[in-house]
Amino acid sequence: MSIEQLELILSDTYQMDVSFPTIFGHRKEFMQSSYSIWSVNELLEYVSYELYPKDNASIAEIEEIVGCFKCMMSKYYHMRQDTQLMFSIAINLADNVLDILRAME
C-alpha cells in the first residue's frame, strides 16, 4: 500500500464528511471536528516519516506504524488534562484505521 492510497482511504473515510458547526454555542463539536482533521494529518505525516525513503509498504508494516502512533498519542494523552480531548480523538482514529487495515488483509 502506498502513502497516496492510505491518504485516499483516510480522506474518504474521515475528512470528506467532516462538518464544522457554527462556533457560537457549539464549541466542543467545533473542537472535535478540528482535532479529527488534525489527527488524520498527523497520522499521515507520521506514517510517511516512518516509511521514508520508501513510499509504500505492506499492510502489516503500516499496521505496526499506526500502532506506534497510537502508543505515542496515549503517552501524550496522559501528560496534560487540557489536551486530552485532542489526543483521545487521535487514539480513536488510530483504532479505527487499524480496524480498516486488518479488514484489508
mmCIF file of N, CA and C in Angstrom:
data_model
loop_
_atom_site.group_PDB
_atom_site.id
_atom_site.type_symbol
_atom_site.label_atom_id
_atom_site.label_comp_id
_atom_site.label_asym_id
_atom_site.label_seq_id
_atom_site.Cartn_x
_atom_site.Cartn_y
_atom_site.Cartn_z
ATOM 1 N N MET A 1 0.845 -1.165 0.000
ATOM 2 C CA MET A 1 0.000 0.000 0.000
ATOM 3 C C MET A 1 0.898 1.237 0.000
ATOM 4 N N SER A 2 0.566 2.180 -0.841
ATOM 5 C CA SER A 2 1.356 3.406 -0.914
ATOM 6 C C SER A 2 0.783 4.460 0.037
ATOM 7 N N ILE A 3 1.574 5.478 0.280
ATOM 8 C CA ILE A 3 1.135 6.594 1.119
ATOM 9 C C ILE A 3 -0.085 7.262 0.484
ATOM 10 N N GLU A 4 -0.081 7.375 -0.840
ATOM 11 C CA GLU A 4 -1.205 8.001 -1.535
ATOM 12 C C GLU A 4 -2.490 7.204 -1.337
ATOM 13 N N GLN A 5 -2.382 5.872 -1.371
ATOM 14 C CA GLN A 5 -3.566 5.039 -1.147
ATOM 15 C C GLN A 5 -4.090 5.212 0.276
ATOM 16 N N LEU A 6 -3.185 5.234 1.238
ATOM 17 C CA LEU A 6 -3.593 5.448 2.624
ATOM 18 C C LEU A 6 -4.241 6.818 2.782
ATOM 19 N N GLU A 7 -3.674 7.809 2.138
ATOM 20 C CA GLU A 7 -4.232 9.157 2.207
ATOM 21 C C GLU A 7 -5.640 9.202 1.623
ATOM 22 N N LEU A 8 -5.859 8.513 0.509
ATOM 23 C CA LEU A 8 -7.195 8.470 -0.090
ATOM 24 C C LEU A 8 -8.198 7.782 0.831
ATOM 25 N N ILE A 9 -7.784 6.690 1.447
ATOM 26 C CA ILE A 9 -8.673 5.973 2.369
ATOM 27 C C ILE A 9 -9.051 6.869 3.545
ATOM 28 N N LEU A 10 -8.057 7.512 4.140
ATOM 29 C CA LEU A 10 -8.319 8.371 5.296
ATOM 30 C C LEU A 10 -9.142 9.597 4.912
ATOM 31 N N SER A 11 -8.839 10.153 3.768
ATOM 32 C CA SER A 11 -9.585 11.318 3.307
ATOM 33 C C SER A 11 -11.046 10.955 3.067
ATOM 34 N N ASP A 12 -11.261 9.837 2.382
ATOM 35 C CA ASP A 12 -12.623 9.409 2.077
ATOM 36 C C ASP A 12 -13.388 9.032 3.339
ATOM 37 N N THR A 13 -12.714 8.401 4.276
ATOM 38 C CA THR A 13 -13.376 7.904 5.477
ATOM 39 C C THR A 13 -13.554 8.978 6.544
ATOM 40 N N TYR A 14 -12.590 9.875 6.683
ATOM 41 C CA TYR A 14 -12.602 10.788 7.830
ATOM 42 C C TYR A 14 -12.662 12.274 7.503
ATOM 43 N N GLN A 15 -12.126 12.699 6.376
ATOM 44 C CA GLN A 15 -12.038 14.139 6.150
ATOM 45 C C GLN A 15 -13.147 14.697 5.271
ATOM 46 N N MET A 16 -13.634 13.932 4.328
ATOM 47 C CA MET A 16 -14.606 14.474 3.378
ATOM 48 C C MET A 16 -15.934 14.839 4.032
ATOM 49 N N ASP A 17 -16.323 14.109 5.046
ATOM 50 C CA ASP A 17 -17.634 14.320 5.656
ATOM 51 C C ASP A 17 -17.596 15.130 6.944
ATOM 52 N N VAL A 18 -16.447 15.681 7.273
ATOM 53 C CA VAL A 18 -16.357 16.487 8.491
ATOM 54 C C VAL A 18 -17.088 17.798 8.256
ATOM 55 N N SER A 19 -17.971 18.113 9.167
ATOM 56 C CA SER A 19 -18.678 19.389 9.063
ATOM 57 C C SER A 19 -18.319 20.234 10.280
ATOM 58 N N PHE A 20 -18.238 21.503 10.050
ATOM 59 C CA PHE A 20 -17.904 22.429 11.123
ATOM 60 C C PHE A 20 -19.164 23.180 11.541
ATOM 61 N N PRO A 21 -19.615 22.950 12.768
ATOM 62 C CA PRO A 21 -20.782 23.701 13.251
ATOM 63 C C PRO A 21 -20.385 25.154 13.485
ATOM 64 N N THR A 22 -21.383 25.979 13.570
ATOM 65 C CA THR A 22 -21.071 27.369 13.898
ATOM 66 C C THR A 22 -20.412 27.400 15.269
ATOM 67 N N ILE A 23 -19.474 28.269 15.428
ATOM 68 C CA ILE A 23 -18.677 28.281 16.656
ATOM 69 C C ILE A 23 -19.485 28.749 17.866
ATOM 70 N N PHE A 24 -20.530 29.501 17.638
ATOM 71 C CA PHE A 24 -21.326 30.023 18.747
ATOM 72 C C PHE A 24 -22.216 28.922 19.316
ATOM 73 N N GLY A 25 -21.961 28.551 20.556
ATOM 74 C CA GLY A 25 -22.778 27.559 21.229
ATOM 75 C C GLY A 25 -22.409 26.116 20.942
ATOM 76 N N HIS A 26 -21.479 25.884 20.036
ATOM 77 C CA HIS A 26 -21.097 24.516 19.674
ATOM 78 C C HIS A 26 -19.581 24.355 19.721
ATOM 79 N N ARG A 27 -18.980 24.907 20.729
ATOM 80 C CA ARG A 27 -17.517 24.919 20.814
ATOM 81 C C ARG A 27 -16.929 23.514 20.827
ATOM 82 N N LYS A 28 -17.514 22.603 21.607
ATOM 83 C CA LYS A 28 -16.962 21.252 21.717
ATOM 84 C C LYS A 28 -17.038 20.512 20.378
ATOM 85 N N GLU A 29 -18.160 20.640 19.661
ATOM 86 C CA GLU A 29 -18.291 19.988 18.356
ATOM 87 C C GLU A 29 -17.290 20.562 17.355
ATOM 88 N N PHE A 30 -17.087 21.876 17.419
ATOM 89 C CA PHE A 30 -16.110 22.515 16.541
ATOM 90 C C PHE A 30 -14.706 21.998 16.839
ATOM 91 N N MET A 31 -14.379 21.875 18.120
ATOM 92 C CA MET A 31 -13.061 21.371 18.506
ATOM 93 C C MET A 31 -12.888 19.921 18.064
ATOM 94 N N GLN A 32 -13.924 19.100 18.207
ATOM 95 C CA GLN A 32 -13.833 17.702 17.790
ATOM 96 C C GLN A 32 -13.593 17.590 16.289
ATOM 97 N N SER A 33 -14.284 18.403 15.499
ATOM 98 C CA SER A 33 -14.078 18.391 14.051
ATOM 99 C C SER A 33 -12.662 18.824 13.697
ATOM 100 N N SER A 34 -12.193 19.869 14.343
ATOM 101 C CA SER A 34 -10.836 20.362 14.084
ATOM 102 C C SER A 34 -9.786 19.328 14.463
ATOM 103 N N TYR A 35 -9.952 18.719 15.626
ATOM 104 C CA TYR A 35 -8.989 17.718 16.078
ATOM 105 C C TYR A 35 -9.037 16.456 15.230
ATOM 106 N N SER A 36 -10.193 16.153 14.673
ATOM 107 C CA SER A 36 -10.308 14.997 13.792
ATOM 108 C C SER A 36 -9.458 15.197 12.537
ATOM 109 N N ILE A 37 -9.560 16.367 11.950
ATOM 110 C CA ILE A 37 -8.748 16.674 10.766
ATOM 111 C C ILE A 37 -7.272 16.716 11.143
ATOM 112 N N TRP A 38 -6.960 17.315 12.282
ATOM 113 C CA TRP A 38 -5.573 17.365 12.748
ATOM 114 C C TRP A 38 -5.007 15.963 12.907
ATOM 115 N N SER A 39 -5.773 15.060 13.514
ATOM 116 C CA SER A 39 -5.259 13.715 13.778
ATOM 117 C C SER A 39 -5.026 12.935 12.491
ATOM 118 N N VAL A 40 -5.874 13.111 11.492
ATOM 119 C CA VAL A 40 -5.648 12.449 10.196
ATOM 120 C C VAL A 40 -4.345 12.944 9.584
ATOM 121 N N ASN A 41 -4.148 14.251 9.602
ATOM 122 C CA ASN A 41 -2.917 14.814 9.041
ATOM 123 C C ASN A 41 -1.683 14.349 9.812
ATOM 124 N N GLU A 42 -1.776 14.302 11.136
ATOM 125 C CA GLU A 42 -0.652 13.830 11.951
ATOM 126 C C GLU A 42 -0.333 12.369 11.662
ATOM 127 N N LEU A 43 -1.364 11.548 11.525
ATOM 128 C CA LEU A 43 -1.146 10.131 11.239
ATOM 129 C C LEU A 43 -0.470 9.950 9.889
ATOM 130 N N LEU A 44 -0.942 10.657 8.875
ATOM 131 C CA LEU A 44 -0.319 10.552 7.551
ATOM 132 C C LEU A 44 1.134 11.008 7.581
ATOM 133 N N GLU A 45 1.390 12.097 8.281
ATOM 134 C CA GLU A 45 2.763 12.597 8.392
ATOM 135 C C GLU A 45 3.649 11.596 9.132
ATOM 136 N N TYR A 46 3.124 10.998 10.181
ATOM 137 C CA TYR A 46 3.881 10.020 10.968
ATOM 138 C C TYR A 46 4.208 8.787 10.128
ATOM 139 N N VAL A 47 3.229 8.272 9.406
ATOM 140 C CA VAL A 47 3.461 7.095 8.558
ATOM 141 C C VAL A 47 4.485 7.424 7.481
ATOM 142 N N SER A 48 4.352 8.574 6.842
ATOM 143 C CA SER A 48 5.312 8.985 5.808
ATOM 144 C C SER A 48 6.721 9.085 6.368
ATOM 145 N N TYR A 49 6.844 9.680 7.542
ATOM 146 C CA TYR A 49 8.147 9.845 8.181
ATOM 147 C C TYR A 49 8.766 8.489 8.503
ATOM 148 N N GLU A 50 7.968 7.585 9.045
ATOM 149 C CA GLU A 50 8.480 6.268 9.429
ATOM 150 C C GLU A 50 8.862 5.418 8.218
ATOM 151 N N LEU A 51 8.195 5.612 7.102
ATOM 152 C CA LEU A 51 8.490 4.820 5.903
ATOM 153 C C LEU A 51 9.635 5.390 5.073
ATOM 154 N N TYR A 52 9.942 6.664 5.259
ATOM 155 C CA TYR A 52 10.955 7.321 4.432
ATOM 156 C C TYR A 52 12.252 6.520 4.451
ATOM 157 N N PRO A 53 12.882 6.287 3.329
ATOM 158 C CA PRO A 53 12.695 6.846 1.996
ATOM 159 C C PRO A 53 11.704 6.072 1.121
ATOM 160 N N LYS A 54 11.126 4.997 1.650
ATOM 161 C CA LYS A 54 10.134 4.267 0.860
ATOM 162 C C LYS A 54 8.839 5.071 0.804
ATOM 163 N N ASP A 55 8.052 4.822 -0.229
ATOM 164 C CA ASP A 55 6.748 5.475 -0.303
ATOM 165 C C ASP A 55 5.602 4.467 -0.275
ATOM 166 N N ASN A 56 5.952 3.195 -0.044
ATOM 167 C CA ASN A 56 4.908 2.185 0.127
ATOM 168 C C ASN A 56 5.411 1.093 1.056
ATOM 169 N N ALA A 57 4.462 0.303 1.552
ATOM 170 C CA ALA A 57 4.799 -0.765 2.495
ATOM 171 C C ALA A 57 3.660 -1.769 2.505
ATOM 172 N N SER A 58 3.902 -2.880 3.147
ATOM 173 C CA SER A 58 2.834 -3.867 3.293
ATOM 174 C C SER A 58 1.819 -3.352 4.312
ATOM 175 N N ILE A 59 0.648 -3.926 4.271
ATOM 176 C CA ILE A 59 -0.384 -3.533 5.226
ATOM 177 C C ILE A 59 0.074 -3.829 6.650
ATOM 178 N N ALA A 60 0.772 -4.934 6.832
ATOM 179 C CA ALA A 60 1.272 -5.284 8.168
ATOM 180 C C ALA A 60 2.251 -4.230 8.684
ATOM 181 N N GLU A 61 3.113 -3.721 7.806
ATOM 182 C CA GLU A 61 4.063 -2.675 8.219
ATOM 183 C C GLU A 61 3.324 -1.398 8.609
ATOM 184 N N ILE A 62 2.315 -1.051 7.837
ATOM 185 C CA ILE A 62 1.547 0.155 8.144
ATOM 186 C C ILE A 62 0.766 -0.035 9.442
ATOM 187 N N GLU A 63 0.247 -1.243 9.661
ATOM 188 C CA GLU A 63 -0.430 -1.538 10.934
ATOM 189 C C GLU A 63 0.508 -1.304 12.115
ATOM 190 N N GLU A 64 1.735 -1.761 11.985
ATOM 191 C CA GLU A 64 2.714 -1.589 13.060
ATOM 192 C C GLU A 64 2.994 -0.110 13.315
ATOM 193 N N ILE A 65 3.123 0.659 12.257
ATOM 194 C CA ILE A 65 3.387 2.095 12.388
ATOM 195 C C ILE A 65 2.199 2.800 13.039
ATOM 196 N N VAL A 66 0.989 2.442 12.609
ATOM 197 C CA VAL A 66 -0.211 3.049 13.203
ATOM 198 C C VAL A 66 -0.318 2.666 14.680
ATOM 199 N N GLY A 67 0.060 1.441 15.017
ATOM 200 C CA GLY A 67 0.082 1.029 16.421
ATOM 201 C C GLY A 67 1.052 1.864 17.242
ATOM 202 N N CYS A 68 2.212 2.162 16.678
ATOM 203 C CA CYS A 68 3.193 3.027 17.362
ATOM 204 C C CYS A 68 2.643 4.440 17.527
ATOM 205 N N PHE A 69 1.948 4.921 16.499
ATOM 206 C CA PHE A 69 1.314 6.239 16.571
ATOM 207 C C PHE A 69 0.301 6.270 17.715
ATOM 208 N N LYS A 70 -0.481 5.212 17.820
ATOM 209 C CA LYS A 70 -1.479 5.124 18.895
ATOM 210 C C LYS A 70 -0.807 5.155 20.267
ATOM 211 N N CYS A 71 0.288 4.416 20.425
ATOM 212 C CA CYS A 71 1.022 4.421 21.701
ATOM 213 C C CYS A 71 1.554 5.809 22.028
ATOM 214 N N MET A 72 2.080 6.489 21.020
ATOM 215 C CA MET A 72 2.610 7.831 21.228
ATOM 216 C C MET A 72 1.491 8.793 21.641
ATOM 217 N N MET A 73 0.340 8.692 20.984
ATOM 218 C CA MET A 73 -0.789 9.552 21.336
ATOM 219 C C MET A 73 -1.292 9.238 22.748
ATOM 220 N N SER A 74 -1.231 7.967 23.146
ATOM 221 C CA SER A 74 -1.637 7.581 24.506
ATOM 222 C C SER A 74 -0.726 8.217 25.549
ATOM 223 N N LYS A 75 0.563 8.268 25.258
ATOM 224 C CA LYS A 75 1.501 8.918 26.184
ATOM 225 C C LYS A 75 1.193 10.404 26.305
ATOM 226 N N TYR A 76 0.937 11.057 25.162
ATOM 227 C CA TYR A 76 0.610 12.484 25.194
ATOM 228 C C TYR A 76 -0.717 12.729 25.910
ATOM 229 N N TYR A 77 -1.645 11.810 25.760
ATOM 230 C CA TYR A 77 -2.953 11.930 26.407
ATOM 231 C C TYR A 77 -2.803 12.072 27.923
ATOM 232 N N HIS A 78 -1.865 11.353 28.489
ATOM 233 C CA HIS A 78 -1.694 11.346 29.942
ATOM 234 C C HIS A 78 -0.816 12.484 30.462
ATOM 235 N N MET A 79 -0.248 13.286 29.587
ATOM 236 C CA MET A 79 0.650 14.351 30.036
ATOM 237 C C MET A 79 -0.083 15.556 30.608
ATOM 238 N N ARG A 80 -1.128 15.991 29.919
ATOM 239 C CA ARG A 80 -1.831 17.204 30.350
ATOM 240 C C ARG A 80 -3.329 17.013 30.185
ATOM 241 N N GLN A 81 -4.055 17.414 31.185
ATOM 242 C CA GLN A 81 -5.501 17.238 31.157
ATOM 243 C C GLN A 81 -6.168 18.133 30.113
ATOM 244 N N ASP A 82 -5.638 19.323 29.892
ATOM 245 C CA ASP A 82 -6.288 20.246 28.970
ATOM 246 C C ASP A 82 -6.116 19.867 27.497
ATOM 247 N N THR A 83 -5.294 18.869 27.193
ATOM 248 C CA THR A 83 -5.143 18.417 25.806
ATOM 249 C C THR A 83 -5.659 16.993 25.597
ATOM 250 N N GLN A 84 -6.343 16.447 26.584
ATOM 251 C CA GLN A 84 -6.802 15.065 26.482
ATOM 252 C C GLN A 84 -7.805 14.848 25.355
ATOM 253 N N LEU A 85 -8.680 15.806 25.100
ATOM 254 C CA LEU A 85 -9.659 15.646 24.022
ATOM 255 C C LEU A 85 -8.958 15.443 22.686
ATOM 256 N N MET A 86 -7.969 16.269 22.414
ATOM 257 C CA MET A 86 -7.237 16.193 21.154
ATOM 258 C C MET A 86 -6.598 14.817 20.972
ATOM 259 N N PHE A 87 -5.933 14.340 21.993
ATOM 260 C CA PHE A 87 -5.231 13.067 21.864
ATOM 261 C C PHE A 87 -6.173 11.870 21.935
ATOM 262 N N SER A 88 -7.307 12.005 22.616
ATOM 263 C CA SER A 88 -8.276 10.901 22.619
ATOM 264 C C SER A 88 -8.881 10.720 21.229
ATOM 265 N N ILE A 89 -9.079 11.804 20.510
ATOM 266 C CA ILE A 89 -9.579 11.711 19.136
ATOM 267 C C ILE A 89 -8.543 11.032 18.250
ATOM 268 N N ALA A 90 -7.269 11.353 18.445
ATOM 269 C CA ALA A 90 -6.202 10.711 17.670
ATOM 270 C C ALA A 90 -6.104 9.219 17.997
ATOM 271 N N ILE A 91 -6.286 8.856 19.257
ATOM 272 C CA ILE A 91 -6.259 7.443 19.652
ATOM 273 C C ILE A 91 -7.418 6.690 19.004
ATOM 274 N N ASN A 92 -8.609 7.286 19.028
ATOM 275 C CA ASN A 92 -9.771 6.656 18.392
ATOM 276 C C ASN A 92 -9.570 6.510 16.891
ATOM 277 N N LEU A 93 -8.981 7.514 16.271
ATOM 278 C CA LEU A 93 -8.690 7.428 14.840
ATOM 279 C C LEU A 93 -7.742 6.271 14.564
ATOM 280 N N ALA A 94 -6.692 6.149 15.350
ATOM 281 C CA ALA A 94 -5.729 5.062 15.154
ATOM 282 C C ALA A 94 -6.411 3.705 15.305
ATOM 283 N N ASP A 95 -7.289 3.566 16.291
ATOM 284 C CA ASP A 95 -8.042 2.313 16.457
ATOM 285 C C ASP A 95 -8.876 2.004 15.219
ATOM 286 N N ASN A 96 -9.560 3.013 14.715
ATOM 287 C CA ASN A 96 -10.403 2.815 13.534
ATOM 288 C C ASN A 96 -9.583 2.471 12.299
ATOM 289 N N VAL A 97 -8.452 3.122 12.138
ATOM 290 C CA VAL A 97 -7.583 2.837 10.992
ATOM 291 C C VAL A 97 -7.024 1.419 11.098
ATOM 292 N N LEU A 98 -6.662 1.008 12.295
ATOM 293 C CA LEU A 98 -6.190 -0.371 12.483
ATOM 294 C C LEU A 98 -7.276 -1.372 12.098
ATOM 295 N N ASP A 99 -8.523 -1.087 12.445
ATOM 296 C CA ASP A 99 -9.631 -1.963 12.046
ATOM 297 C C ASP A 99 -9.759 -2.037 10.527
ATOM 298 N N ILE A 100 -9.637 -0.899 9.869
ATOM 299 C CA ILE A 100 -9.723 -0.869 8.403
ATOM 300 C C ILE A 100 -8.582 -1.667 7.789
ATOM 301 N N LEU A 101 -7.374 -1.469 8.292
ATOM 302 C CA LEU A 101 -6.215 -2.181 7.747
ATOM 303 C C LEU A 101 -6.334 -3.685 7.963
ATOM 304 N N ARG A 102 -6.814 -4.089 9.122
ATOM 305 C CA ARG A 102 -6.991 -5.529 9.387
ATOM 306 C C ARG A 102 -8.037 -6.130 8.457
ATOM 307 N N ALA A 103 -9.065 -5.369 8.146
ATOM 308 C CA ALA A 103 -10.099 -5.851 7.229
ATOM 309 C C ALA A 103 -9.567 -5.984 5.803
ATOM 310 N N MET A 104 -8.539 -5.213 5.480
ATOM 311 C CA MET A 104 -7.964 -5.251 4.130
ATOM 312 C C MET A 104 -7.010 -6.416 3.928
ATOM 313 N N GLU A 105 -6.568 -7.045 5.008
ATOM 314 C CA GLU A 105 -5.599 -8.137 4.883
ATOM 315 C C GLU A 105 -6.216 -9.359 4.235
#
